[in-house]
Coordinates of C-alpha atoms in Angstrom, one line a residue:
X184 CA -15.0 -2.8 29.0
X185 CA -15.2 -5.0 32.1
X186 CA -18.6 -6.4 32.9
X187 CA -20.2 -4.6 35.8
X188 CA -23.5 -5.6 37.3
X189 CA -25.2 -6.5 34.0
X190 CA -28.6 -7.1 35.6
X191 CA -28.4 -3.8 37.4
X192 CA -27.8 -1.8 34.3
X193 CA -30.5 -3.7 32.4
X194 CA -33.2 -3.8 34.9
X195 CA -32.8 -0.3 36.4
X196 CA -32.7 1.1 32.8
X197 CA -35.9 -0.7 32.0
X198 CA -37.6 0.4 35.2
X199 CA -37.1 4.0 34.6
X200 CA -37.1 4.3 30.8
X201 CA -40.9 5.0 30.8
X202 CA -40.5 7.7 33.4
X203 CA -38.1 9.7 31.3
X204 CA -40.4 9.9 28.3
X205 CA -42.3 12.9 29.4
X206 CA -39.4 14.6 31.2
X207 CA -38.7 16.0 34.7
X208 CA -41.1 18.9 34.3
X209 CA -44.1 16.6 33.8
X210 CA -43.1 14.5 36.8
X211 CA -43.0 17.5 39.0
X212 CA -46.5 18.6 37.9
X213 CA -48.3 16.5 40.6
X214 CA -46.3 18.1 43.4
X215 CA -46.3 17.3 47.0
X216 CA -50.1 17.5 47.2
X217 CA -50.5 14.2 45.3
X218 CA -48.0 12.5 47.6
X219 CA -49.9 13.7 50.7
X220 CA -53.2 12.5 49.3
X221 CA -51.7 9.1 48.8
X222 CA -50.5 8.9 52.4
X223 CA -53.9 10.1 53.8
X224 CA -55.7 7.6 51.5
X225 CA -53.6 4.7 52.8
X226 CA -54.4 5.5 56.4
X227 CA -58.1 5.6 55.6
X228 CA -58.3 2.2 54.0
X229 CA -59.6 -0.7 55.9
X230 CA -58.3 -4.2 55.3
X231 CA -61.3 -5.1 53.1
X232 CA -61.0 -1.9 51.1
X233 CA -57.3 -2.5 50.5
X234 CA -58.1 -5.8 48.9
X235 CA -60.4 -4.1 46.4
X236 CA -58.4 -2.1 43.8
X237 CA -61.7 -0.6 42.5
X238 CA -61.9 1.5 45.7
X239 CA -58.9 3.6 44.7
X240 CA -60.3 4.3 41.3
X241 CA -64.0 4.9 42.3
X242 CA -64.4 5.7 46.0
X243 CA -61.1 7.2 46.9
X244 CA -59.5 10.5 46.2
X245 CA -59.2 10.8 42.4
X246 CA -55.7 10.8 41.1
X247 CA -54.2 11.9 37.7
X248 CA -54.7 9.0 35.2
X249 CA -57.3 7.2 37.3
X250 CA -60.2 7.6 34.8
X251 CA -60.6 3.9 34.2
X252 CA -58.5 3.6 31.1
X253 CA -57.5 -0.1 30.8
X254 CA -55.4 -2.5 28.9
X255 CA -54.4 -1.7 25.4
X256 CA -55.4 2.0 25.7
X257 CA -53.0 2.7 28.5
X258 CA -50.3 5.3 28.0
X259 CA -48.2 7.2 30.6
X260 CA -50.6 10.1 30.3
X261 CA -53.6 8.0 31.2
X262 CA -52.4 5.1 33.4
X263 CA -49.6 6.6 35.5
X264 CA -49.8 8.7 38.7
X265 CA -47.0 11.3 38.2
X266 CA -47.7 12.8 41.7
X267 CA -45.9 9.8 43.2
X268 CA -42.8 10.9 41.4
X269 CA -42.5 14.5 42.7
X270 CA -39.1 14.1 44.2
X271 CA -35.8 13.0 42.6
X272 CA -34.2 10.4 42.5
X273 CA -37.3 8.3 41.6
X274 CA -37.5 5.3 43.9
X275 CA -38.9 1.8 43.3
X276 CA -40.5 -0.4 45.9
X277 CA -40.7 -4.2 45.9
X278 CA -43.8 -5.9 47.4
X279 CA -43.1 -8.1 50.4
X280 CA -42.1 -11.7 49.4
X281 CA -44.5 -14.5 50.3
X282 CA -42.3 -17.5 51.2
X283 CA -45.1 -19.9 50.5
X284 CA -45.2 -18.9 46.8
X285 CA -42.5 -20.4 44.7
X286 CA -40.1 -18.2 42.8
X287 CA -37.6 -19.1 40.0
X288 CA -33.9 -18.4 40.4
X289 CA -34.2 -16.0 37.5
X290 CA -36.7 -13.8 39.3
X291 CA -34.7 -14.0 42.5
X292 CA -31.8 -12.5 40.6
X293 CA -34.0 -9.7 39.2
X294 CA -35.3 -8.8 42.7
X295 CA -31.8 -9.1 44.3
X296 CA -30.4 -6.7 41.8
X297 CA -33.2 -4.2 42.2
X298 CA -32.9 -4.3 46.0
X299 CA -29.2 -3.4 45.8
X300 CA -30.0 -0.5 43.5
X301 CA -29.6 3.0 45.0
X302 CA -33.1 3.7 43.7
X303 CA -34.7 1.1 46.0
X304 CA -36.8 2.0 49.0
X305 CA -38.5 0.0 51.7
X306 CA -41.1 2.7 52.2
X307 CA -44.0 2.5 49.7
X308 CA -44.8 6.2 50.4
X309 CA -41.5 7.2 48.8
X310 CA -42.0 5.0 45.7
X311 CA -42.6 6.2 42.2
X312 CA -42.6 2.7 40.8
X313 CA -43.7 -0.7 42.2
X314 CA -42.3 -4.2 41.5
X315 CA -44.2 -7.4 42.1
X316 CA -42.6 -10.0 44.4
X317 CA -44.8 -12.6 42.5
X318 CA -42.8 -14.3 39.8
X319 CA -44.3 -13.4 36.4
X320 CA -41.3 -14.3 34.2
X321 CA -42.7 -17.7 33.0
X322 CA -46.4 -17.8 32.3
X323 CA -46.4 -21.1 30.5
X324 CA -48.8 -23.4 32.3
X325 CA -46.7 -26.4 31.3
X326 CA -43.7 -25.0 33.1
X327 CA -42.8 -26.7 36.4
X328 CA -40.1 -24.1 37.3
X329 CA -41.6 -20.7 37.7
X330 CA -45.3 -20.7 36.8
X331 CA -47.3 -19.2 39.6
X332 CA -51.0 -20.0 39.6
X333 CA -54.0 -18.1 40.9
X334 CA -52.5 -14.8 39.9
X335 CA -55.8 -12.8 39.8
X336 CA -56.6 -13.6 43.4
X337 CA -53.0 -13.1 44.5
X338 CA -52.9 -9.6 42.9
X339 CA -56.3 -8.7 44.4
X340 CA -54.9 -9.4 47.9
X341 CA -51.9 -7.1 47.4
X342 CA -52.6 -3.9 49.4
X343 CA -50.7 -1.7 47.0
X344 CA -51.6 -3.3 43.6
X345 CA -54.3 -0.6 42.9
X346 CA -55.2 -2.1 39.5
X347 CA -51.6 -2.1 38.4
X348 CA -51.1 1.7 38.6
X349 CA -47.4 2.7 38.7
X350 CA -46.4 -1.0 38.5
X351 CA -43.9 -2.6 36.2
X352 CA -44.5 -6.3 35.4
X353 CA -41.6 -8.4 34.0
X354 CA -42.2 -11.3 31.6
X355 CA -40.0 -13.5 29.5
X356 CA -42.3 -16.4 28.4
X357 CA -46.1 -16.3 27.9
X358 CA -48.8 -18.6 26.5
X359 CA -48.3 -22.3 26.1
X360 CA -47.8 -25.0 23.4
X361 CA -48.6 -25.0 20.6
X362 CA -49.8 -21.5 19.9
X363 CA -47.8 -19.5 22.5
X364 CA -50.1 -16.6 22.4
X365 CA -49.2 -13.6 24.6
X366 CA -51.5 -14.6 27.4
X367 CA -50.2 -14.0 30.9
X368 CA -53.1 -15.7 32.5
X369 CA -54.0 -12.5 34.5
X370 CA -55.0 -8.9 33.8
X371 CA -52.1 -6.5 34.3
X372 CA -54.6 -3.6 34.4
X373 CA -52.9 -0.3 34.3
X374 CA -49.4 -1.8 34.8
X375 CA -46.5 -1.3 32.4
X376 CA -45.1 -4.5 30.9
X377 CA -41.4 -5.2 30.5
X378 CA -41.5 -8.2 28.2
X379 CA -39.3 -10.2 25.9
X380 CA -40.5 -11.1 22.4
X381 CA -43.5 -8.9 22.6
X382 CA -45.5 -8.6 19.4
X383 CA -45.7 -5.3 17.6
X384 CA -49.5 -5.2 17.8
X385 CA -49.4 -5.7 21.6
X386 CA -46.7 -3.2 22.3
X387 CA -48.0 0.0 23.9
X388 CA -45.7 2.7 22.6
X389 CA -44.3 4.9 25.3
X390 CA -45.6 2.7 28.0
X391 CA -44.3 -0.9 27.7
X392 CA -40.6 -1.8 27.5
X393 CA -39.2 -4.4 25.2
X394 CA -36.4 -6.4 26.9
X395 CA -34.0 -9.1 25.7
X396 CA -34.6 -12.7 26.7
X397 CA -32.0 -13.8 29.2
X398 CA -31.2 -17.4 30.2
X399 CA -31.5 -18.8 33.7
X400 CA -27.8 -19.4 33.8
X401 CA -27.1 -15.7 33.1
X402 CA -24.8 -14.4 35.9
X403 CA -26.3 -12.1 38.4
X404 CA -23.3 -9.9 38.2
X405 CA -20.2 -9.6 36.0
X406 CA -17.5 -12.1 36.7
X407 CA -13.9 -12.2 35.5
X408 CA -12.7 -9.8 32.8
X409 CA -13.3 -10.9 29.3
X410 CA -10.7 -12.7 27.1
X411 CA -10.7 -10.2 24.2
X412 CA -7.1 -9.4 23.5
X413 CA -7.5 -7.7 20.2
X414 CA -9.7 -5.1 18.5
X415 CA -9.1 -6.6 15.1
X416 CA -12.1 -6.3 12.8
X417 CA -13.5 -8.2 11.0
X418 CA -13.1 -10.9 13.6
X419 CA -11.9 -14.2 12.1
X420 CA -13.9 -17.1 13.5
X421 CA -14.7 -20.5 12.2
X422 CA -18.4 -19.9 12.3
X423 CA -20.2 -16.9 10.9
X424 CA -23.6 -17.8 12.3
X425 CA -24.7 -20.6 14.7
X426 CA -28.0 -21.6 16.3
X427 CA -29.1 -24.8 18.0
X428 CA -32.6 -25.1 19.4
X429 CA -36.1 -26.4 19.1
X430 CA -38.4 -25.7 16.2
X431 CA -42.2 -25.9 16.4
X432 CA -43.9 -28.1 13.8
X433 CA -47.2 -26.3 14.7
X434 CA -48.1 -22.9 16.1
X435 CA -46.6 -19.5 16.5
X436 CA -42.9 -19.2 15.6
X437 CA -43.0 -22.3 13.3
X438 CA -42.7 -20.4 10.0
X439 CA -39.4 -18.8 11.0
X440 CA -37.6 -21.7 12.5
X441 CA -38.9 -24.2 9.9
X442 CA -37.0 -22.0 7.3
X443 CA -33.7 -22.0 9.0
X444 CA -32.5 -25.1 7.1
X445 CA -32.3 -23.0 4.0
X446 CA -29.4 -21.0 5.5
X447 CA -27.6 -24.0 7.0
X448 CA -24.5 -25.1 5.1
X449 CA -22.8 -27.1 7.8
X450 CA -19.6 -25.1 7.4
X451 CA -19.5 -21.5 8.5
X452 CA -23.3 -21.3 9.0
X453 CA -24.7 -24.0 11.3
X454 CA -28.4 -23.8 12.1
X455 CA -29.6 -27.1 13.6
X456 CA -33.1 -27.7 15.1
X457 CA -35.0 -30.5 16.6
X458 CA -38.8 -31.3 16.4
X459 CA -38.8 -32.9 19.8
X460 CA -41.0 -30.4 21.5
X461 CA -44.2 -30.8 23.4
X462 CA -46.1 -34.1 24.0
X463 CA -47.5 -34.8 20.5
X464 CA -44.6 -33.7 18.2
X465 CA -44.5 -37.2 16.6
X466 CA -48.1 -36.9 15.4
X467 CA -47.4 -33.4 13.9
X468 CA -43.9 -33.9 12.6
X469 CA -43.1 -33.0 9.0
X470 CA -40.9 -34.6 6.3
X471 CA -37.8 -33.0 7.6
X472 CA -38.1 -33.9 11.3
X473 CA -36.1 -37.2 11.2
X474 CA -33.3 -35.7 9.3
X475 CA -33.2 -32.6 11.5
X476 CA -33.3 -34.6 14.7
X477 CA -30.4 -36.7 13.5
X478 CA -28.3 -33.6 12.6
X479 CA -29.3 -32.0 15.9
X480 CA -28.1 -35.0 18.0
X481 CA -24.9 -35.4 16.1

């Protein structure tokens, strides 16, 4: 099958997977009354109130799911306002872009695809789901490409952030060398998380979405038709399995990648790794590093 808008299929599916869990009947439960409350509440907010997401939870009109449930306890039943999704099709809204804040090419592609979706709206009152215009894909502090600092204050200044309610946050990389813990550097509050390589213990079932890791050179849309000319199976290739990448001599992920050499035979299974990662890899290198680096650079 010809490739057609790969990002659109991936990201739109991710954005609305959580909404389909409880079914259309649950989504209609809030009705038009909840939507009208939202509009009236927005008109009543002053600039200062808008900057404080606690107002919507404590001083404003109470909404379904606004009982203060936070973080790991969040589920659709407790941290999602279904009254905003009373009409079909369900729309998503992207926060206005701040040109003064840097954004990676990867996240630009994500937003471009979402904007061209038939489910996109420029009216937040019509939105069921909200997408940040702040780049959250790379949360490694050592990254000089897409890391955006001061996220807590930036989120607090977003008029519609509302503690993350009805928001979907995208992330590919989190934490930093050498441990790479799943630390985003900010509190996502009641937002859903669409994340690559998410740990099982951090995944909130029925709320978060696990997505594949995609490279920065991944095309925004499908290009020319593929070159497959036969449906012969099994496919005859020179290599059965191949991987070339960095391994971590210390920290999370090291156990798995440090064991790849056991499968490497240099013929139909080629798994080569380098220890050259981080600033102090030489001090932490193991007995295999010199040999692995030589094989990697060959």
